[in-house]
XYZ file of C-alpha atoms in Angstrom:
672
model
C 0.000 0.000 0.000
C 2.803 2.335 0.802
C 4.278 1.848 -2.639
C 0.852 2.296 -4.222
C 0.232 5.441 -2.229
C 3.649 6.756 -3.130
C 3.020 6.139 -6.815
C -0.373 7.796 -6.524
C 1.194 10.668 -4.711
C 3.843 11.073 -7.372
C 1.270 10.744 -10.087
C -1.050 13.166 -8.377
C 1.746 15.633 -8.026
C 2.717 15.210 -11.667
C -0.861 15.682 -12.747
C -1.275 18.752 -10.621
C 2.002 20.176 -11.972
C 0.997 19.383 -15.531
C -2.360 20.994 -14.947
C -0.725 24.066 -13.470
C 1.641 24.248 -16.436
C -1.256 23.893 -18.872
C -3.172 26.592 -17.030
C -0.142 28.844 -17.196
C 0.201 28.116 -20.912
C -3.463 29.003 -21.409
C -2.942 32.287 -19.607
C 0.244 32.935 -21.609
C -1.604 32.053 -24.792
C -4.315 34.528 -23.927
C -1.704 37.236 -23.351
C 0.540 36.352 -26.326
C -1.405 37.922 -29.187
C -1.400 41.343 -27.594
C 2.321 41.338 -26.691
C 3.307 39.663 -29.942
C 1.363 42.213 -31.971
C 2.950 45.077 -30.043
C 6.441 43.710 -30.662
C 5.721 43.202 -34.360
C 4.368 46.719 -34.708
C 7.405 48.128 -32.924
C 9.786 46.142 -35.166
C 7.899 47.277 -38.247
C 8.041 50.904 -37.126
C 11.760 50.637 -36.309
C 12.471 48.993 -39.659
C 10.488 51.665 -41.518
C 12.212 54.549 -39.726
C 15.668 52.979 -40.013
C 15.190 52.086 -43.682
C 13.956 55.584 -44.513
C 16.949 57.146 -42.758
C 19.300 54.772 -44.617
C 17.912 55.812 -48.007
C 17.940 59.510 -47.082
C 21.492 59.481 -45.714
C 22.689 57.609 -48.810
C 21.070 60.104 -51.180
C 22.334 63.077 -49.170
C 25.883 61.707 -49.278
C 25.606 61.263 -53.038
C 24.347 64.835 -53.517
C 27.025 66.168 -51.169
C 29.868 64.516 -53.106
C 28.408 65.556 -56.476
C 28.152 69.154 -55.256
C 31.769 69.140 -54.091
C 32.827 67.897 -57.531
C 30.829 70.638 -59.245
C 32.117 73.364 -56.947
C 35.720 72.255 -57.264
C 35.807 72.282 -61.086
C 32.758 74.375 -62.065
C 32.041 71.299 -64.146
C 28.795 72.601 -65.605
C 30.462 75.707 -67.042
C 33.784 74.492 -68.475
C 34.324 73.272 -72.046
C 34.012 69.637 -73.051
C 37.770 69.268 -73.527
C 38.345 70.631 -70.019
C 35.817 68.182 -68.576
C 37.646 65.333 -70.266
C 41.066 66.534 -69.094
C 39.724 66.549 -65.522
C 39.557 62.728 -65.788
C 43.238 62.305 -65.006
C 45.496 59.319 -65.830
C 43.717 55.939 -66.093
C 40.355 57.576 -65.339
C 40.506 59.258 -68.748
C 41.378 55.964 -70.429
C 38.323 54.208 -68.997
C 35.992 57.071 -69.828
C 37.308 57.129 -73.418
C 35.720 53.725 -74.072
C 32.343 54.994 -72.888
C 32.755 57.909 -75.288
C 33.910 55.560 -78.065
C 30.810 53.367 -77.661
C 28.509 56.398 -77.849
C 30.252 57.762 -80.952
C 29.980 54.449 -82.806
C 27.260 54.494 -85.519
C 25.738 51.278 -84.124
C 26.130 49.126 -81.046
C 27.582 46.283 -83.093
C 30.232 48.564 -84.533
C 30.977 49.813 -81.034
C 31.450 46.248 -79.766
C 33.618 45.422 -82.769
C 35.814 48.439 -82.021
C 36.371 47.249 -78.470
C 36.979 43.603 -79.327
C 39.357 44.404 -82.204
C 40.956 47.589 -80.886
C 44.093 48.869 -82.652
C 44.185 52.418 -81.273
C 44.956 51.798 -77.585
C 48.287 50.105 -78.385
C 49.840 50.934 -81.752
C 50.728 48.118 -84.157
C 48.729 45.682 -82.042
C 45.107 44.514 -81.996
C 43.758 43.727 -78.526
C 40.438 42.673 -77.030
C 39.657 45.453 -74.566
C 36.809 43.530 -72.945
C 39.268 40.772 -72.119
C 42.184 43.034 -71.148
C 40.397 45.671 -69.050
C 37.453 45.910 -66.668
C 35.290 48.170 -68.841
C 32.006 46.246 -68.851
C 30.496 49.069 -66.798
C 31.317 51.616 -69.518
C 29.774 49.328 -72.119
C 26.626 48.859 -70.026
C 26.252 52.596 -69.388
C 26.709 53.458 -73.064
C 23.989 50.958 -74.020
C 21.720 52.317 -71.311
C 22.255 55.901 -72.471
C 21.395 54.937 -76.047
C 18.237 53.078 -75.014
C 16.788 55.496 -72.463
C 14.983 58.610 -73.755
C 17.286 61.031 -71.911
C 19.593 62.318 -74.657
C 17.707 65.624 -74.893
C 17.835 66.264 -71.165
C 21.147 64.835 -69.968
C 24.596 65.011 -71.524
C 26.565 61.729 -71.710
C 29.197 62.908 -69.239
C 26.548 63.773 -66.650
C 24.841 60.415 -67.078
C 28.212 58.816 -66.375
C 29.210 60.820 -63.298
C 25.705 60.780 -61.795
C 25.754 56.981 -62.030
C 28.995 56.900 -60.034
C 27.676 59.309 -57.420
C 24.500 57.229 -57.285
C 26.621 54.183 -56.488
C 27.995 56.127 -53.539
C 24.452 56.294 -52.180
C 24.293 52.495 -52.441
C 27.724 52.246 -50.806
C 26.763 54.309 -47.767
C 23.427 52.486 -47.469
C 25.253 49.125 -47.486
C 27.654 50.303 -44.759
C 24.677 51.572 -42.753
C 22.911 48.220 -43.165
C 25.947 46.170 -42.115
C 26.336 48.176 -38.917
C 22.594 47.888 -38.243
C 22.665 44.104 -38.727
C 25.590 43.727 -36.334
C 24.261 45.927 -33.536
C 20.498 45.474 -33.854
C 19.769 49.206 -33.978
C 19.666 51.637 -36.892
C 21.327 54.258 -34.669
C 24.545 52.358 -35.322
C 24.046 52.694 -39.086
C 23.443 56.421 -38.742
C 26.691 56.851 -36.811
C 28.583 54.792 -39.425
C 27.241 57.031 -42.215
C 28.126 60.213 -40.289
C 31.651 58.950 -39.720
C 31.992 58.032 -43.399
C 31.084 61.586 -44.441
C 33.091 63.459 -41.805
C 36.171 61.357 -42.652
C 35.612 61.826 -46.392
C 39.304 62.535 -47.118
C 40.200 59.051 -45.891
C 37.089 57.055 -46.835
C 36.632 57.958 -50.504
C 38.217 59.830 -53.405
C 35.304 59.574 -55.792
C 34.828 63.312 -56.242
C 38.191 63.727 -58.004
C 38.767 60.232 -59.492
C 35.254 59.414 -60.668
C 35.890 56.640 -63.269
C 38.417 54.793 -61.089
C 37.630 51.065 -60.895
C 37.359 50.992 -57.108
C 34.536 53.547 -57.198
C 32.544 51.071 -59.263
C 33.508 48.000 -57.259
C 33.434 48.994 -53.585
C 29.649 49.554 -53.406
C 29.106 45.967 -54.575
C 31.758 44.744 -52.138
C 29.933 46.509 -49.306
C 26.674 44.844 -50.367
C 28.433 41.472 -50.344
C 29.742 42.023 -46.809
C 26.270 43.069 -45.624
C 24.728 39.982 -47.241
C 27.316 37.620 -45.723
C 26.815 39.285 -42.333
C 23.096 38.517 -42.548
C 23.692 35.018 -43.942
C 25.833 34.044 -40.941
C 22.914 34.581 -38.573
C 21.661 31.295 -37.137
C 18.163 29.930 -37.754
C 17.451 31.782 -40.988
C 14.277 30.808 -42.810
C 14.953 28.792 -46.005
C 13.555 31.539 -48.246
C 15.645 34.225 -46.505
C 18.723 32.037 -46.824
C 18.216 31.467 -50.539
C 17.587 35.165 -51.220
C 20.681 36.105 -49.209
C 22.801 33.627 -51.152
C 21.475 35.154 -54.366
C 22.469 38.627 -53.126
C 25.951 37.325 -52.252
C 26.339 35.774 -55.697
C 25.171 38.850 -57.626
C 27.229 41.336 -55.587
C 30.357 39.143 -55.820
C 29.894 38.780 -59.578
C 29.502 42.534 -60.106
C 32.430 43.294 -57.814
C 34.680 40.877 -59.706
C 33.527 42.301 -63.023
C 34.337 45.921 -62.172
C 37.801 45.831 -60.506
C 41.052 44.308 -61.714
C 42.209 43.722 -58.122
C 39.149 41.660 -57.180
C 41.174 38.451 -56.834
C 43.101 39.864 -53.867
C 39.870 40.750 -52.081
C 38.442 37.312 -52.818
C 41.592 35.767 -51.349
C 41.027 37.783 -48.186
C 37.407 36.600 -48.052
C 38.604 33.014 -48.327
C 41.147 33.549 -45.538
C 38.473 35.052 -43.282
C 36.063 32.159 -43.767
C 38.836 29.560 -43.478
C 40.046 31.078 -40.199
C 36.586 31.271 -38.678
C 35.675 27.747 -39.724
C 38.947 26.374 -38.350
C 38.266 28.046 -34.996
C 34.650 26.774 -34.831
C 33.302 30.306 -35.016
C 31.012 29.505 -37.934
C 28.021 27.177 -37.895
C 29.608 24.252 -39.771
C 29.612 20.431 -39.810
C 32.416 18.797 -37.736
C 35.527 17.769 -39.674
C 38.600 15.700 -38.943
C 40.449 18.975 -38.534
C 38.256 19.715 -35.511
C 39.070 16.699 -33.354
C 41.683 16.125 -30.674
C 43.144 18.195 -27.868
C 44.410 21.776 -28.130
C 47.932 20.991 -29.370
C 46.591 18.330 -31.731
C 44.102 20.699 -33.344
C 46.562 23.577 -33.496
C 49.099 21.336 -35.225
C 46.499 20.100 -37.717
C 45.388 23.658 -38.379
C 48.926 24.906 -39.094
C 49.704 21.847 -41.228
C 46.486 22.309 -43.203
C 47.221 26.005 -43.726
C 50.779 25.249 -44.877
C 49.515 22.578 -47.293
C 46.899 24.932 -48.761
C 49.442 27.736 -49.292
C 52.010 25.405 -50.873
C 49.412 23.834 -53.159
C 48.135 27.279 -54.158
C 51.610 28.557 -55.030
C 52.456 25.331 -56.863
C 49.301 25.395 -58.993
C 49.727 29.130 -59.613
C 53.267 28.651 -60.947
C 52.379 25.587 -63.030
C 49.361 27.231 -64.659
C 51.305 30.432 -65.418
C 54.146 28.448 -67.001
C 51.800 26.329 -69.107
C 49.804 29.347 -70.320
C 52.849 31.684 -70.350
C 51.101 34.249 -68.147
C 53.179 37.156 -66.813
C 50.519 39.776 -66.130
C 51.030 39.803 -62.321
C 54.805 39.343 -62.365
C 55.430 42.986 -61.444
C 53.210 42.704 -58.344
C 55.282 39.877 -56.875
C 58.503 41.789 -57.608
C 57.001 44.845 -55.931
C 55.898 42.862 -52.852
C 59.274 41.153 -52.593
C 61.115 44.478 -52.598
C 58.536 46.239 -50.388
C 58.793 43.741 -47.553
C 62.585 43.693 -47.563
C 63.388 40.481 -49.425
C 66.253 42.125 -51.263
C 66.701 45.368 -53.182
C 65.716 45.457 -56.829
C 66.649 47.408 -59.924
C 63.543 46.281 -61.737
C 61.972 49.347 -63.327
C 58.337 48.262 -62.846
C 58.785 47.298 -59.185
C 60.582 50.568 -58.404
C 57.898 52.539 -60.222
C 55.376 51.208 -57.693
C 57.718 51.490 -54.709
C 58.315 55.181 -55.379
C 54.628 56.070 -55.690
C 53.113 57.480 -52.505
C 49.883 55.535 -53.084
C 51.785 52.243 -52.768
C 53.784 53.285 -49.740
C 53.016 52.869 -46.041
C 49.951 54.577 -44.592
C 51.011 58.097 -43.462
C 50.898 58.664 -39.727
C 48.822 61.850 -40.080
C 45.912 59.667 -41.233
C 45.381 58.598 -37.622
C 45.303 62.239 -36.523
C 42.457 62.994 -38.936
C 40.555 59.867 -37.889
C 41.038 60.797 -34.229
C 39.570 64.270 -34.745
C 36.203 62.665 -35.450
C 36.645 60.208 -32.517
C 36.469 57.354 -35.035
C 39.924 55.968 -34.331
C 39.441 56.032 -30.550
C 36.080 54.262 -30.837
C 37.546 51.739 -33.276
C 40.444 50.827 -30.977
C 38.039 50.521 -28.033
C 35.705 48.138 -29.878
C 38.552 46.240 -31.539
C 40.308 45.593 -28.223
C 37.207 44.121 -26.588
C 36.233 41.951 -29.574
C 39.792 40.671 -30.073
C 40.011 39.583 -26.436
C 36.612 37.899 -26.691
C 37.617 36.190 -29.942
C 40.868 34.895 -28.434
C 39.008 33.490 -25.438
C 36.392 31.808 -27.643
C 39.026 30.448 -30.044
C 41.100 29.031 -27.174
C 38.009 27.374 -25.700
C 36.916 25.916 -29.046
C 40.373 24.528 -29.770
C 40.747 23.162 -26.240
C 37.364 21.426 -26.024
C 36.568 19.801 -29.359
C 34.126 17.312 -27.796
C 31.787 20.031 -26.519
C 28.393 20.206 -28.180
C 27.803 23.864 -27.422
C 26.718 26.218 -30.188
C 29.597 27.822 -32.139
C 31.041 30.972 -30.621
C 30.272 30.195 -26.954
C 32.657 29.480 -24.108
C 31.749 27.794 -20.876
C 28.220 28.551 -19.752
C 27.668 31.522 -22.077
C 30.214 33.603 -20.172
C 31.457 34.959 -23.513
C 29.395 35.124 -26.659
C 30.834 36.047 -30.046
C 28.329 35.880 -32.853
C 29.507 34.405 -36.176
C 28.708 37.655 -38.030
C 30.713 39.636 -35.478
C 33.670 37.276 -35.783
C 33.488 37.543 -39.589
C 33.638 41.346 -39.538
C 36.363 41.287 -36.886
C 38.735 39.211 -39.027
C 37.791 41.332 -42.018
C 38.695 44.602 -40.351
C 41.997 43.177 -39.070
C 43.020 42.026 -42.563
C 41.873 45.327 -44.070
C 43.978 47.106 -41.455
C 47.156 45.213 -42.346
C 46.498 45.861 -46.033
C 45.962 49.593 -45.495
C 48.992 49.986 -43.232
C 51.239 48.374 -45.842
C 49.712 50.044 -48.936
C 48.112 53.467 -48.645
C 45.970 53.020 -51.783
C 44.035 50.257 -49.988
C 43.118 52.428 -47.002
C 39.665 53.113 -48.452
C 38.728 49.491 -47.771
C 39.775 49.772 -44.140
C 38.501 53.228 -43.215
C 34.984 52.615 -44.529
C 34.798 49.298 -42.666
C 36.290 51.040 -39.637
C 33.200 53.281 -39.572
C 30.977 50.187 -39.586
C 32.898 48.282 -36.938
C 33.322 51.186 -34.509
C 29.663 52.237 -34.727
C 28.487 48.639 -34.285
C 30.570 48.221 -31.125
C 29.296 51.386 -29.483
C 25.689 50.295 -30.095
C 26.151 46.600 -29.330
C 24.701 45.223 -26.074
C 27.224 42.352 -26.182
C 30.226 44.717 -26.224
C 28.920 46.808 -23.341
C 28.008 43.678 -21.398
C 31.548 42.322 -21.730
C 33.004 45.633 -20.593
C 30.646 46.162 -17.649
C 31.025 42.565 -16.470
C 34.810 42.899 -16.535
C 34.671 45.953 -14.222
C 31.836 44.454 -12.103
C 29.255 47.109 -13.049
C 26.957 44.906 -15.083
C 23.332 45.954 -15.124
C 20.808 45.589 -17.998
C 19.701 49.196 -17.562
C 23.285 50.428 -17.744
C 23.772 48.513 -21.007
C 20.686 50.144 -22.478
C 21.838 53.591 -21.372
C 25.368 53.168 -22.710
C 24.443 51.701 -26.119
C 22.154 54.634 -26.902
C 23.655 57.596 -25.031
C 27.266 57.208 -26.266
C 26.364 57.131 -30.021
C 23.941 60.047 -29.601
C 26.586 62.131 -27.836
C 29.103 61.369 -30.602
C 26.549 62.317 -33.275
C 25.920 65.625 -31.504
C 29.680 66.229 -31.288
C 30.152 65.512 -35.004
C 27.311 67.866 -35.942
C 28.658 70.615 -33.715
C 32.273 70.357 -34.870
C 31.980 69.498 -38.570
C 28.703 70.960 -39.793
C 30.099 74.531 -40.198
C 33.109 73.210 -42.113
C 30.912 71.155 -44.431
C 28.770 74.208 -45.171
C 31.920 76.208 -45.936
C 33.040 73.452 -48.331
C 29.733 73.584 -50.153
C 29.917 77.358 -50.498
C 33.557 77.437 -51.673
C 33.674 77.802 -55.469
C 36.715 76.968 -57.602
C 37.308 76.487 -61.327
C 39.230 74.017 -63.472
C 42.382 75.647 -64.867
C 44.944 73.811 -66.995
C 45.536 76.006 -70.066
C 48.710 74.220 -71.206
C 47.020 70.812 -71.470
C 43.966 72.359 -73.152
C 46.239 74.065 -75.675
C 48.052 70.789 -76.372
C 44.832 68.827 -76.963
C 43.420 71.533 -79.238
C 46.639 71.578 -81.249
C 46.627 67.796 -81.681
C 43.017 67.871 -82.847
C 43.704 70.639 -85.362
C 47.192 69.829 -86.674
C 47.725 66.074 -86.717
C 46.185 63.268 -88.819
C 43.445 61.153 -87.227
C 45.639 58.055 -87.574
C 48.739 59.643 -86.026
C 50.484 57.641 -83.291
C 51.644 59.440 -80.122
C 54.309 58.424 -77.603
C 54.779 59.900 -74.129
C 54.002 59.304 -70.478
C 51.230 56.869 -69.600
C 49.222 59.475 -67.708
C 49.254 62.070 -70.480
C 48.514 59.611 -73.274
C 45.302 58.512 -71.551
C 44.118 62.117 -71.910
C 45.324 62.223 -75.526
C 43.173 59.223 -76.382
C 40.116 60.620 -74.630
C 40.347 64.176 -75.976
C 41.650 63.485 -79.503
C 41.054 59.819 -80.307
C 44.639 59.410 -81.563
C 46.500 56.097 -81.377
C 48.837 55.498 -78.424
C 52.066 53.598 -77.938
C 51.353 52.942 -74.239
C 48.777 53.689 -71.537
C 48.245 53.487 -67.740
C 46.483 50.096 -67.537
C 49.689 48.428 -66.404
C 48.503 44.811 -65.924
C 50.130 43.405 -69.083
C 53.752 42.293 -69.378
C 54.281 43.335 -73.007
C 52.794 46.755 -72.267
C 55.173 47.208 -69.342
C 58.143 46.395 -71.568
C 56.837 48.807 -74.200
C 56.366 51.568 -71.598
C 59.920 51.149 -70.344
C 61.173 51.433 -73.931
C 59.106 54.586 -74.604
C 60.321 56.144 -71.348
C 63.889 56.111 -72.698
C 63.009 59.639 -73.862
C 63.797 60.632 -70.257
C 66.955 58.494 -70.004
C 70.535 59.044 -71.149
C 70.279 57.582 -74.612
C 71.433 58.634 -78.068
C 68.918 60.182 -80.508
C 69.444 57.243 -82.854
C 68.468 54.731 -80.129
C 65.405 56.706 -79.024
C 64.236 57.199 -82.600
C 64.630 53.498 -83.369
C 62.693 52.501 -80.242
C 59.814 54.897 -80.901
C 59.570 53.982 -84.582
C 59.479 50.287 -83.655
C 56.104 51.063 -82.066
C 54.958 53.132 -85.037
C 55.191 56.493 -83.243
C 54.761 59.620 -85.388
C 54.939 62.159 -82.549
C 56.489 62.190 -79.081
C 55.392 64.484 -76.236
C 58.016 65.523 -73.694
C 56.937 66.959 -70.323
C 59.123 69.341 -68.337
C 57.445 68.140 -65.129
C 59.018 64.703 -65.705
C 62.306 65.752 -67.288
C 63.069 68.186 -64.438
C 61.050 66.417 -61.754
C 61.373 67.580 -58.156
C 58.321 65.924 -56.588
C 60.212 62.776 -55.617
C 63.538 62.571 -53.841
C 66.707 61.416 -55.574
C 66.452 57.747 -56.424
C 62.707 57.878 -56.985
C 62.491 60.346 -59.853
C 61.500 58.695 -63.112
C 64.818 59.612 -64.693
C 66.643 57.999 -61.737
C 64.668 54.760 -62.104
C 65.590 54.645 -65.795
C 69.253 55.362 -65.065
C 69.416 52.560 -62.487
C 67.643 50.108 -64.795
C 70.069 51.045 -67.598
C 73.113 50.691 -65.326
C 73.886 54.430 -65.356
C 74.832 56.742 -62.495
C 72.108 59.096 -61.272
C 72.276 62.896 -61.572
C 72.947 65.233 -58.675
C 74.786 64.932 -55.365
C 74.471 61.625 -53.586
C 75.751 58.077 -53.581
C 75.560 55.600 -56.444
C 75.998 51.850 -56.407
C 79.634 51.001 -57.257
C 78.723 49.002 -60.361
C 76.802 51.890 -61.983
C 78.701 53.640 -64.789
C 78.703 57.049 -66.387
C 76.363 57.189 -69.373
C 77.846 57.685 -72.819
C 75.172 60.209 -73.816
C 73.458 63.223 -72.209
C 69.838 63.032 -71.087
C 67.649 62.934 -74.174
C 64.785 65.147 -72.938
C 67.238 67.931 -72.062
C 69.591 67.697 -75.013
C 66.909 67.596 -77.704
C 65.843 71.149 -76.807
C 69.207 72.491 -77.964
C 68.290 71.631 -81.582
C 71.685 70.110 -82.325
C 72.131 68.363 -85.726
C 72.212 64.784 -84.328
C 68.758 65.435 -82.878
C 67.180 67.532 -85.640
C 68.037 64.766 -88.102
C 65.493 62.538 -86.358
C 63.146 64.927 -84.518
C 61.439 68.169 -85.541
C 59.747 70.332 -82.929
C 56.196 71.140 -84.024
C 54.624 72.441 -80.796
C 55.687 73.801 -77.438
C 54.353 75.729 -74.469
C 55.440 76.137 -70.864
C 54.769 72.490 -70.057
C 54.887 70.362 -73.206
C 57.188 69.909 -76.200
C 55.931 67.889 -79.188
C 58.376 66.490 -81.764
C 57.578 64.830 -85.048
C 59.700 61.788 -85.874
C 61.384 61.562 -89.235
C 60.631 58.512 -91.373
C 64.340 57.968 -92.081
C 66.033 55.068 -90.302
């Protein structure tokens, strides 16, 4: 009886507990619709407000940058040739293909001209669609032909407004990424404000509009936002498929519009590989993820070494089989840049001596600190790095644990997969920017996202407050909203007057010497004439005059690099016979000499173009200073200086046909 009573008692208790639980569930069910509806309405309102602000801030940024461009050049008032000259160096080359497509009688003829081009490189027919990333120019030219806007919008405005429109998409994508990471659109607003107030270091679109990165980075930002959302756990199947589609499309467009896309894709692969190896991504268990800490660490390093060796091996084999040398100069540049031996290679030194490919200047951090961005970034980075190290150590130490990815112990530290992804991204971007200044625009824009996310993230504030024993949910709420609002107020107070002054400051494009040169070429030379000169100037010659070039600034081709070095002998110590023979071998009819290169003072000794040529030719450099002991005195004076004396050895091969304060144009004789 006792056992029966005990069983009844247990059963009775269980029944009563079940009944109580059911009753509670009924009460909860009765209350759920009201609370659930309120939460849904609040989320919908927040999404609507945040989305509206994102679109508005993106459009305002686009208008702001377009206005700065107009005010700086008075673009709407200057002549067409002046507008085209304002597209400096490779920017002018890219825009010339947009112009070429619009000037073609039909689209098919335009495509034929690009696929069988014999004007970009003299005495050679190349496929421009294969050689260069100009699909965007082709697409825009088709769009301009199809849309009924020719009467209302000039081609150049359609082009530049498209680029400034992409900036709106760029800022909106940065805003969205920060919002996704933090859970509040206030974070996105702060990221956008920081992007604008640090404009000098986050973008250069207003003065290099057609540059490839200005096309590509908006799509790259969309890809990062999509991956950030994709890494969230428990996504609905439809949301997951749509996100994957967004990742695919943005990656495709990014790869299509920038010649350096492969380096960014390599970084993406490294990020995902690192996170997966450290169990920070939701992934199926692998053999790599078994064993104790030392076991797993050893497997990880061995796997990484094997992947790198296999990659380098396949890269070398494929390049040898296909005889590819397009990226040879990059490896030479990297080898010399990171101290693996000095080089006399002309192409590598050309990059090493350019400021854009040097180390990130220290004054960059001063500008970023003025807006509080750098301080906020270091604060957030420090906390997330420590959390990531703790989580990684735990995951590597305890491979048998069945906890969700990113957790350590009993949820003492939580690092979301999307946070870990953006953390590794910003670290890699930082190393890239510190080593090569031209890549800083990748880092600084993501810096805005990462810093704003951290200041608005409850997880970051929770980690900080727990570490100093001040944890309280109310304090977290206060900190994540009050700190960003105070920074926004500070930015408005300090930078709004300066931005208004920028918008009211009016300048005007002024380059009379280049305008005079282009007008002379158009009026006094045959349409089929071939011009030799510096890469930067010849891009403008092609755009403004349509003449054929010997070389150009799209430097990703080995034969073009060799041709450019040969053409640049006009600034070396070579005889007139040698220079004439070299230029005529490329079919040149005219050569343009620039005093700014011949008498260059912008770079220090050893980095002037004439010095690079002297070193490559084995000649001693001009001016006071040391020379390598194996360099010899040249047997001839410097060509660009001596030709101006009109001595018989030079006039026999070259006749001066134009000159002004900056440029000297010589016509080559046909005699050998």
